[in-house]
């Protein structure tokens, strides 16, 4: 090994081991944890790669937002523990899901979306459409002018009419 | 309405500013909520499970209330606008004693309101992240009420977002109508106001255009009808001399008419060309003036490119629409009217066929244009991606080469170019398929008209010349119709540009000088910061309840990690931003009560981001004092240790710097900026990481310049390198927007807290590279 090579240890990240980490719900319904024997009344979970690997590299922080550890993959945990982790993550990363695009109209540099979120009609405006639409895998995220994010989970599976309306703005 | 009545109404509105609208209050009352003493109200859009639902939150002395229900927009009776109609389904009341304080949490697309009691958190409601600002105001009002017994209501607080009066959808700009319902005509009227000073010219231009259209419409009458009916179709045939004479007259007439038409076009273009640059000049100057008026916050929220586009590209869009588009609209509309009228006069029977076919053609053209616009837009997106990739590549050349990533970059570019190529192919193929369909339709129309016309000619109801003229007129309609089918899009683009221009002109600066702003009488330089709070984004506080004092002539060093809020403090003292809560006082006067020019003239800011304007070094040094003499400039440069290197440059003080000028090192640029501040002679000096990017020797030189500059001034020095703060009278260690340690250099070292920790780390780092200090030990002793 040449002297200027970085040793593998240097790039090694310490992960929280499932056997040393137990999640639970506190009386108010927030996620609590005991990690390496230390009890945290509330912990916050954040994804390192929320779009491409939502179940891996999950960062655990305490209420003061100080990192206490990283989970390598949720799959290493028991089913019950996975449920708790996923429930917390789904709250933090909740995005209204667009089921249908009724119309996209452009006026004065703004794009006005009329969509269905489940059965609820929702209207929002998007300013810079190319920067406000992000494709990742099969999913598409649209961010409106107030910073609210909406998601199409699988672009190919929504009805063709909706697809045609959004297609001109994708690349 | 009298003045007094108006004043009372405005006072009433001010008082009710934080309350729900009357109809909602009535519904809440009916549902059992006592709304008389509500202190603050806020509208939510989700329930506790993040399902969309109308939620109304409020509090009074007894409790915090969350009401759920529905809000429907209904058309107001006898009015064009919509009004909300409310139904309240349930109300939850949390006793005020069960909540110590409220907090908001920001997630990816939602937020959560949390009630805290004895350190225990409980979720109250979720909301869309766009409502975070409103909920933040609610927590501020509630927490201050709990703490002091009186709610501090942020000035920006509104109980609910403003909705469009026409469609009821949210209005992001706080106006009565959203942009979708806003009228383009209003923009047009505003744009035409720019032409106010040129009414006679405009009238002349329009008259010439109409005359030009009349001449154009008249041409076929001579070139076709007269040729066929009066000359060629003479049953007995004309003698050769007569025929040549008649043809000569005809040709000369056509030439004369065409010449007249050209002349009119030249005059029209001459007049338009004389006015339009002046109008565009007015627009550009107006945008630029408006931009100078706006605060730093406006520039941080917009990309430089998009602002430059507004000044240059948007005004050009407006220019070309008015130079090319508007004349064409007038000419083509007049042509269509004139041609259709003549066609009716020539044969109303044939015109009936045309009248039936034209709307179909027009609809097809409009739909076709809409379809092609989408394809063009998509093509533009791919093109934009390729352009930004090229720009990215050029700017990142050093990094690309350092990592030997040329081939990867090439592959990335090839992929993007291939996408663009495919998109262009698709567009071309579609155009090549669709346009012939239009052609066939027009050909069919001409064939039908020709056939029907032939029958009329055979019956003797029409001459052959008239029929041929009719066909020529039919062809003449095609161009104007085609143009008018897409000119609305051109106008949309122009109106869009105009709207962006007006958005800047209408933008209210965040920092506004008070009407009765005061000046310093005899500025000493005392700085007092009280309970300062600030955030760039809702629920992401940068400065939290920070208080400190700096006596006139003293030097305060501010230390802290990156993102601790050090620069923000400097920005708040210079009033580049306004504090959310608390105050900054200079000589006991709140900076918000001071005249802005007075304040800024007395504060000198030397920061890490050095900006030199295009011009000579001397121009840059005397930027703050344009009337400074050359001897003052040289003295300032000497004081800033800049004189020596300036004199080594071939053009010395006349060396051009800034974009495209002489390249200077970071240290040289910083010394010029210090000289600029020395000439300004401010009473308060803020050094914001002034030497952070410099090497040790340059730093030492600059420190020497700064020491001279600091004499007799109140100085705030922000730095990472603790050694640069050695001369400070006292130091404040900032973390998370708060002061965590305060004292003199030696006091802080003795405290062995955060400052000591940082000091040790830096000393160790210096020892590692062979620069031992041993200072800490000395101080500790």
Short mmCIF file of N, CA and C in Angstrom, two decimals, chain A residues 26-30 41-42 44 50 63 65 88 90-96 103-114 117 120-125 127-131 141 144-151 164-171, chain B residues 45-46 48-52 103 105-110 112 114 118-123 126 128-131 161 169-170 172-173 178-184 187 302-303 310 373-375 377-382 384-385 492 495-496 499-500 503:
data_model
loop_
_atom_site.label_atom_id
_atom_site.label_comp_id
_atom_site.label_asym_id
_atom_site.label_seq_id
_atom_site.Cartn_x
_atom_site.Cartn_y
_atom_site.Cartn_z
N UNK A 26 -43.29 7.22 23.11
CA UNK A 26 -43.48 7.83 24.42
C UNK A 26 -44.99 8.06 24.65
N UNK A 27 -45.41 8.41 25.85
CA UNK A 27 -46.86 8.53 26.12
C UNK A 27 -47.60 9.49 25.18
N UNK A 28 -46.88 10.44 24.60
CA UNK A 28 -47.54 11.40 23.70
C UNK A 28 -47.47 10.97 22.23
N UNK A 29 -46.99 9.79 21.99
CA UNK A 29 -47.01 9.26 20.63
C UNK A 29 -45.78 9.56 19.81
N UNK A 30 -44.76 10.19 20.42
CA UNK A 30 -43.53 10.46 19.69
C UNK A 30 -42.54 9.30 19.87
N UNK A 41 -35.88 10.47 25.45
CA UNK A 41 -37.35 10.59 25.56
C UNK A 41 -37.99 10.84 24.20
N UNK A 42 -37.24 11.48 23.32
CA UNK A 42 -37.73 11.63 21.95
C UNK A 42 -36.55 11.66 20.99
N UNK A 44 -35.38 11.95 16.72
CA UNK A 44 -35.83 12.38 15.39
C UNK A 44 -35.05 11.58 14.36
N UNK A 50 -33.11 10.48 0.99
CA UNK A 50 -34.57 10.30 1.05
C UNK A 50 -35.20 9.88 -0.28
N UNK A 63 -33.59 15.43 20.76
CA UNK A 63 -34.50 16.56 20.63
C UNK A 63 -33.77 17.88 20.34
N UNK A 65 -31.41 18.06 18.33
CA UNK A 65 -30.92 17.83 16.96
C UNK A 65 -29.44 17.47 16.92
N UNK A 88 -42.48 6.82 12.05
CA UNK A 88 -41.86 8.12 12.32
C UNK A 88 -41.39 8.76 11.00
N UNK A 90 -42.45 8.18 7.97
CA UNK A 90 -43.54 8.54 7.06
C UNK A 90 -44.20 9.85 7.50
N UNK A 91 -44.16 10.15 8.80
CA UNK A 91 -44.71 11.43 9.26
C UNK A 91 -43.81 12.57 8.81
N UNK A 92 -42.52 12.39 9.00
CA UNK A 92 -41.57 13.45 8.65
C UNK A 92 -41.51 13.67 7.15
N UNK A 93 -41.57 12.59 6.39
CA UNK A 93 -41.40 12.72 4.93
C UNK A 93 -42.73 12.66 4.19
N UNK A 94 -43.81 12.86 4.91
CA UNK A 94 -45.12 12.78 4.26
C UNK A 94 -45.21 13.82 3.13
N UNK A 95 -45.67 13.36 2.00
CA UNK A 95 -45.88 14.25 0.85
C UNK A 95 -47.26 13.94 0.30
N UNK A 96 -48.11 14.93 0.12
CA UNK A 96 -49.40 14.63 -0.50
C UNK A 96 -49.19 13.97 -1.87
N UNK A 103 -55.58 19.82 -14.62
CA UNK A 103 -55.13 20.80 -15.62
C UNK A 103 -53.84 21.46 -15.16
N UNK A 104 -53.08 21.91 -16.13
CA UNK A 104 -51.90 22.76 -15.85
C UNK A 104 -52.04 23.93 -16.81
N UNK A 105 -52.23 25.11 -16.26
CA UNK A 105 -52.40 26.28 -17.12
C UNK A 105 -51.31 27.29 -16.81
N UNK A 106 -50.78 27.85 -17.88
CA UNK A 106 -49.73 28.84 -17.70
C UNK A 106 -50.32 30.23 -17.85
N UNK A 107 -50.00 31.08 -16.92
CA UNK A 107 -50.39 32.48 -17.10
C UNK A 107 -49.37 33.36 -16.38
N UNK A 108 -48.90 34.33 -17.08
CA UNK A 108 -47.98 35.33 -16.54
C UNK A 108 -46.79 34.67 -15.80
N UNK A 109 -46.23 33.66 -16.42
CA UNK A 109 -45.03 33.05 -15.85
C UNK A 109 -45.29 32.08 -14.72
N UNK A 110 -46.54 31.92 -14.30
CA UNK A 110 -46.88 30.96 -13.25
C UNK A 110 -47.62 29.79 -13.89
N UNK A 111 -47.42 28.61 -13.33
CA UNK A 111 -48.14 27.44 -13.82
C UNK A 111 -49.14 27.05 -12.74
N UNK A 112 -50.40 27.00 -13.12
CA UNK A 112 -51.45 26.71 -12.15
C UNK A 112 -51.89 25.26 -12.28
N UNK A 113 -51.68 24.49 -11.23
CA UNK A 113 -52.01 23.07 -11.22
C UNK A 113 -53.34 22.87 -10.53
N UNK A 114 -54.23 22.11 -11.16
CA UNK A 114 -55.43 21.62 -10.49
C UNK A 114 -55.27 20.12 -10.44
N UNK A 117 -55.68 15.06 -4.82
CA UNK A 117 -54.86 14.38 -3.81
C UNK A 117 -55.84 13.40 -3.17
N UNK A 120 -59.47 14.60 -2.77
CA UNK A 120 -59.55 16.04 -2.50
C UNK A 120 -58.94 16.83 -3.65
N UNK A 121 -59.71 17.85 -4.09
CA UNK A 121 -59.17 18.71 -5.14
C UNK A 121 -58.19 19.69 -4.53
N UNK A 122 -57.10 19.91 -5.20
CA UNK A 122 -56.10 20.84 -4.66
C UNK A 122 -55.57 21.68 -5.81
N UNK A 123 -55.46 22.97 -5.56
CA UNK A 123 -54.89 23.87 -6.57
C UNK A 123 -53.64 24.49 -6.01
N UNK A 124 -52.64 24.59 -6.83
CA UNK A 124 -51.44 25.30 -6.38
C UNK A 124 -50.73 25.90 -7.59
N UNK A 125 -49.87 26.84 -7.28
CA UNK A 125 -49.15 27.54 -8.35
C UNK A 125 -47.66 27.23 -8.25
N UNK A 127 -43.84 28.41 -9.77
CA UNK A 127 -43.25 29.55 -10.47
C UNK A 127 -42.24 29.10 -11.53
N UNK A 128 -41.13 28.61 -11.11
CA UNK A 128 -40.12 28.23 -12.09
C UNK A 128 -40.27 26.73 -12.33
N UNK A 129 -41.04 26.38 -13.35
CA UNK A 129 -41.48 24.99 -13.47
C UNK A 129 -40.31 24.01 -13.64
N UNK A 130 -39.27 24.42 -14.35
CA UNK A 130 -38.18 23.47 -14.57
C UNK A 130 -37.44 23.16 -13.27
N UNK A 131 -37.37 24.16 -12.39
CA UNK A 131 -36.65 23.93 -11.13
C UNK A 131 -37.58 23.36 -10.07
N UNK A 141 -41.56 14.82 -8.01
CA UNK A 141 -41.94 15.76 -6.95
C UNK A 141 -42.18 17.13 -7.57
N UNK A 144 -44.49 23.76 -4.91
CA UNK A 144 -45.22 24.98 -5.28
C UNK A 144 -44.52 26.23 -4.75
N UNK A 145 -45.12 27.40 -5.03
CA UNK A 145 -44.42 28.64 -4.66
C UNK A 145 -44.29 28.85 -3.16
N UNK A 146 -45.09 28.12 -2.37
CA UNK A 146 -44.98 28.26 -0.92
C UNK A 146 -44.03 27.24 -0.32
N UNK A 147 -43.44 26.40 -1.15
CA UNK A 147 -42.50 25.39 -0.65
C UNK A 147 -43.17 24.07 -0.34
N UNK A 148 -44.50 23.96 -0.58
CA UNK A 148 -45.18 22.68 -0.35
C UNK A 148 -44.80 21.71 -1.45
N UNK A 149 -44.57 20.47 -1.04
CA UNK A 149 -44.14 19.47 -2.03
C UNK A 149 -45.26 18.45 -2.26
N UNK A 150 -45.47 18.09 -3.51
CA UNK A 150 -46.47 17.08 -3.87
C UNK A 150 -45.76 16.01 -4.68
N UNK A 151 -46.26 14.78 -4.57
CA UNK A 151 -45.53 13.69 -5.24
C UNK A 151 -46.44 12.84 -6.14
N UNK A 164 -49.84 13.19 -20.00
CA UNK A 164 -49.64 14.08 -21.15
C UNK A 164 -49.55 15.54 -20.71
N UNK A 165 -50.29 15.87 -19.65
CA UNK A 165 -50.29 17.27 -19.19
C UNK A 165 -48.94 17.67 -18.59
N UNK A 166 -48.30 16.72 -17.93
CA UNK A 166 -47.05 17.05 -17.24
C UNK A 166 -45.82 16.81 -18.13
N UNK A 167 -45.97 15.91 -19.09
CA UNK A 167 -44.82 15.51 -19.91
C UNK A 167 -44.02 16.66 -20.53
N UNK A 168 -44.69 17.69 -21.07
CA UNK A 168 -43.89 18.74 -21.70
C UNK A 168 -42.91 19.42 -20.76
N UNK A 169 -43.12 19.29 -19.46
CA UNK A 169 -42.24 19.99 -18.52
C UNK A 169 -41.18 19.08 -17.91
N UNK A 170 -41.13 17.85 -18.37
CA UNK A 170 -40.14 16.92 -17.82
C UNK A 170 -38.98 16.77 -18.77
N UNK A 171 -37.83 16.58 -18.24
CA UNK A 171 -36.70 16.22 -19.09
C UNK A 171 -35.65 15.47 -18.30
N UNK B 45 -54.58 23.81 7.44
CA UNK B 45 -55.16 23.11 6.30
C UNK B 45 -55.10 21.59 6.43
N UNK B 46 -54.73 21.10 7.63
CA UNK B 46 -54.64 19.65 7.81
C UNK B 46 -55.09 19.30 9.23
N UNK B 48 -54.53 16.31 12.49
CA UNK B 48 -53.34 15.79 13.17
C UNK B 48 -52.73 14.59 12.44
N UNK B 49 -53.48 14.03 11.46
CA UNK B 49 -52.93 12.91 10.68
C UNK B 49 -52.48 13.35 9.30
N UNK B 50 -52.31 14.65 9.12
CA UNK B 50 -51.86 15.24 7.84
C UNK B 50 -52.85 15.00 6.71
N UNK B 51 -54.14 14.87 7.03
CA UNK B 51 -55.15 14.81 5.97
C UNK B 51 -55.66 16.23 5.75
N UNK B 52 -55.87 16.57 4.49
CA UNK B 52 -56.34 17.93 4.20
C UNK B 52 -57.70 18.18 4.85
N UNK B 103 -44.67 25.12 20.07
CA UNK B 103 -43.49 25.02 19.19
C UNK B 103 -43.95 24.59 17.81
N UNK B 105 -42.60 22.47 14.33
CA UNK B 105 -41.54 21.62 13.77
C UNK B 105 -41.72 21.60 12.27
N UNK B 106 -40.61 21.71 11.56
CA UNK B 106 -40.68 21.73 10.11
C UNK B 106 -40.26 20.37 9.56
N UNK B 107 -41.11 19.76 8.75
CA UNK B 107 -40.76 18.52 8.07
C UNK B 107 -40.56 18.82 6.59
N UNK B 108 -40.59 17.76 5.77
CA UNK B 108 -40.29 17.97 4.36
C UNK B 108 -41.39 18.77 3.66
N UNK B 109 -42.62 18.33 3.81
CA UNK B 109 -43.69 19.04 3.13
C UNK B 109 -44.77 19.50 4.09
N UNK B 110 -44.58 19.17 5.36
CA UNK B 110 -45.58 19.56 6.35
C UNK B 110 -44.87 20.15 7.57
N UNK B 112 -45.63 20.76 12.08
CA UNK B 112 -46.45 20.29 13.18
C UNK B 112 -46.43 21.33 14.29
N UNK B 114 -46.80 21.89 18.16
CA UNK B 114 -46.62 21.06 19.35
C UNK B 114 -46.87 21.89 20.61
N UNK B 118 -44.58 20.93 30.98
CA UNK B 118 -43.57 20.31 31.83
C UNK B 118 -42.56 19.49 31.01
N UNK B 119 -42.16 20.02 29.89
CA UNK B 119 -41.16 19.36 29.05
C UNK B 119 -41.72 18.26 28.17
N UNK B 120 -42.99 17.90 28.36
CA UNK B 120 -43.62 16.85 27.55
C UNK B 120 -44.24 17.50 26.31
N UNK B 121 -44.00 16.87 25.17
CA UNK B 121 -44.54 17.45 23.93
C UNK B 121 -45.80 16.71 23.50
N UNK B 122 -46.74 17.46 22.97
CA UNK B 122 -47.95 16.83 22.46
C UNK B 122 -48.33 17.48 21.13
N UNK B 123 -48.59 16.64 20.13
CA UNK B 123 -48.93 17.18 18.81
C UNK B 123 -50.32 17.80 18.82
N UNK B 126 -51.23 19.21 12.35
CA UNK B 126 -50.23 19.27 11.28
C UNK B 126 -50.68 20.34 10.29
N UNK B 128 -49.56 22.30 6.13
CA UNK B 128 -48.65 22.33 4.98
C UNK B 128 -47.49 23.24 5.32
N UNK B 129 -46.32 22.91 4.80
CA UNK B 129 -45.12 23.67 5.17
C UNK B 129 -45.23 25.15 4.77
N UNK B 130 -46.04 25.43 3.76
CA UNK B 130 -46.24 26.82 3.34
C UNK B 130 -46.91 27.67 4.41
N UNK B 131 -47.54 27.03 5.38
CA UNK B 131 -48.24 27.78 6.44
C UNK B 131 -47.36 27.97 7.68
N UNK B 161 -54.32 33.29 4.75
CA UNK B 161 -53.69 33.79 3.53
C UNK B 161 -54.74 34.48 2.66
N UNK B 169 -58.61 30.96 -5.08
CA UNK B 169 -57.35 30.26 -4.83
C UNK B 169 -56.36 31.21 -4.15
N UNK B 170 -55.39 30.66 -3.45
CA UNK B 170 -54.47 31.54 -2.73
C UNK B 170 -53.74 32.52 -3.65
N UNK B 172 -50.45 34.38 -3.98
CA UNK B 172 -49.12 34.42 -3.39
C UNK B 172 -48.61 35.83 -3.16
N UNK B 173 -49.04 36.77 -3.97
CA UNK B 173 -48.49 38.12 -3.84
C UNK B 173 -49.32 39.01 -2.93
N UNK B 178 -55.45 36.49 -8.22
CA UNK B 178 -54.24 35.73 -8.48
C UNK B 178 -53.80 36.04 -9.91
N UNK B 179 -52.60 35.61 -10.24
CA UNK B 179 -52.08 35.96 -11.56
C UNK B 179 -52.92 35.32 -12.66
N UNK B 180 -53.53 34.18 -12.33
CA UNK B 180 -54.33 33.48 -13.34
C UNK B 180 -55.57 34.31 -13.68
N UNK B 181 -56.15 34.93 -12.66
CA UNK B 181 -57.36 35.72 -12.89
C UNK B 181 -57.03 37.18 -13.17
N UNK B 182 -55.81 37.57 -12.88
CA UNK B 182 -55.41 38.95 -13.13
C UNK B 182 -55.57 39.23 -14.62
N UNK B 183 -55.96 40.44 -14.93
CA UNK B 183 -56.24 40.71 -16.34
C UNK B 183 -54.99 41.16 -17.06
N UNK B 184 -54.78 40.53 -18.24
CA UNK B 184 -53.68 40.98 -19.09
C UNK B 184 -53.91 42.41 -19.52
N UNK B 187 -52.25 44.92 -17.45
CA UNK B 187 -50.83 45.02 -17.76
C UNK B 187 -50.66 45.87 -19.02
N UNK B 302 -33.60 36.09 -5.02
CA UNK B 302 -33.65 35.94 -6.48
C UNK B 302 -32.26 35.63 -7.01
N UNK B 303 -32.24 34.87 -8.09
CA UNK B 303 -30.95 34.57 -8.68
C UNK B 303 -30.50 35.78 -9.50
N UNK B 310 -34.40 40.19 -16.24
CA UNK B 310 -35.50 41.15 -16.18
C UNK B 310 -35.10 42.49 -16.77
N UNK B 373 -46.61 24.61 -29.12
CA UNK B 373 -45.97 25.34 -28.02
C UNK B 373 -45.42 24.38 -26.99
N UNK B 374 -46.21 23.33 -26.68
CA UNK B 374 -45.76 22.34 -25.69
C UNK B 374 -44.49 21.65 -26.18
N UNK B 375 -44.53 21.28 -27.48
CA UNK B 375 -43.35 20.60 -28.02
C UNK B 375 -42.13 21.52 -28.02
N UNK B 377 -41.66 24.01 -26.01
CA UNK B 377 -41.25 24.21 -24.62
C UNK B 377 -40.34 23.06 -24.16
N UNK B 378 -40.77 21.86 -24.50
CA UNK B 378 -39.99 20.67 -24.13
C UNK B 378 -38.61 20.72 -24.78
N UNK B 379 -38.63 21.13 -26.05
CA UNK B 379 -37.37 21.25 -26.78
C UNK B 379 -36.47 22.30 -26.12
N UNK B 380 -37.08 23.39 -25.69
CA UNK B 380 -36.36 24.46 -25.03
C UNK B 380 -35.73 23.96 -23.72
N UNK B 381 -36.50 23.11 -23.01
CA UNK B 381 -35.99 22.57 -21.75
C UNK B 381 -34.72 21.74 -21.97
N UNK B 382 -34.77 20.89 -23.01
CA UNK B 382 -33.58 20.08 -23.31
C UNK B 382 -32.42 20.98 -23.72
N UNK B 384 -31.95 24.06 -22.78
CA UNK B 384 -31.47 24.77 -21.59
C UNK B 384 -30.56 23.86 -20.77
N UNK B 385 -30.92 22.56 -20.74
CA UNK B 385 -30.10 21.63 -19.97
C UNK B 385 -28.71 21.50 -20.58
N UNK B 492 -48.80 37.05 -24.68
CA UNK B 492 -48.68 36.45 -23.35
C UNK B 492 -47.25 36.54 -22.86
N UNK B 495 -46.64 40.12 -22.02
CA UNK B 495 -47.33 40.47 -20.77
C UNK B 495 -46.61 39.83 -19.58
N UNK B 496 -46.12 38.62 -19.82
CA UNK B 496 -45.37 37.90 -18.79
C UNK B 496 -44.12 38.69 -18.40
N UNK B 499 -45.13 41.76 -16.64
CA UNK B 499 -45.55 41.46 -15.27
C UNK B 499 -44.31 41.33 -14.36
N UNK B 500 -43.27 40.67 -14.90
CA UNK B 500 -42.04 40.50 -14.11
C UNK B 500 -41.40 41.86 -13.83
N UNK B 503 -43.36 43.57 -11.31
CA UNK B 503 -43.18 42.92 -10.00
C UNK B 503 -42.01 43.60 -9.25
#
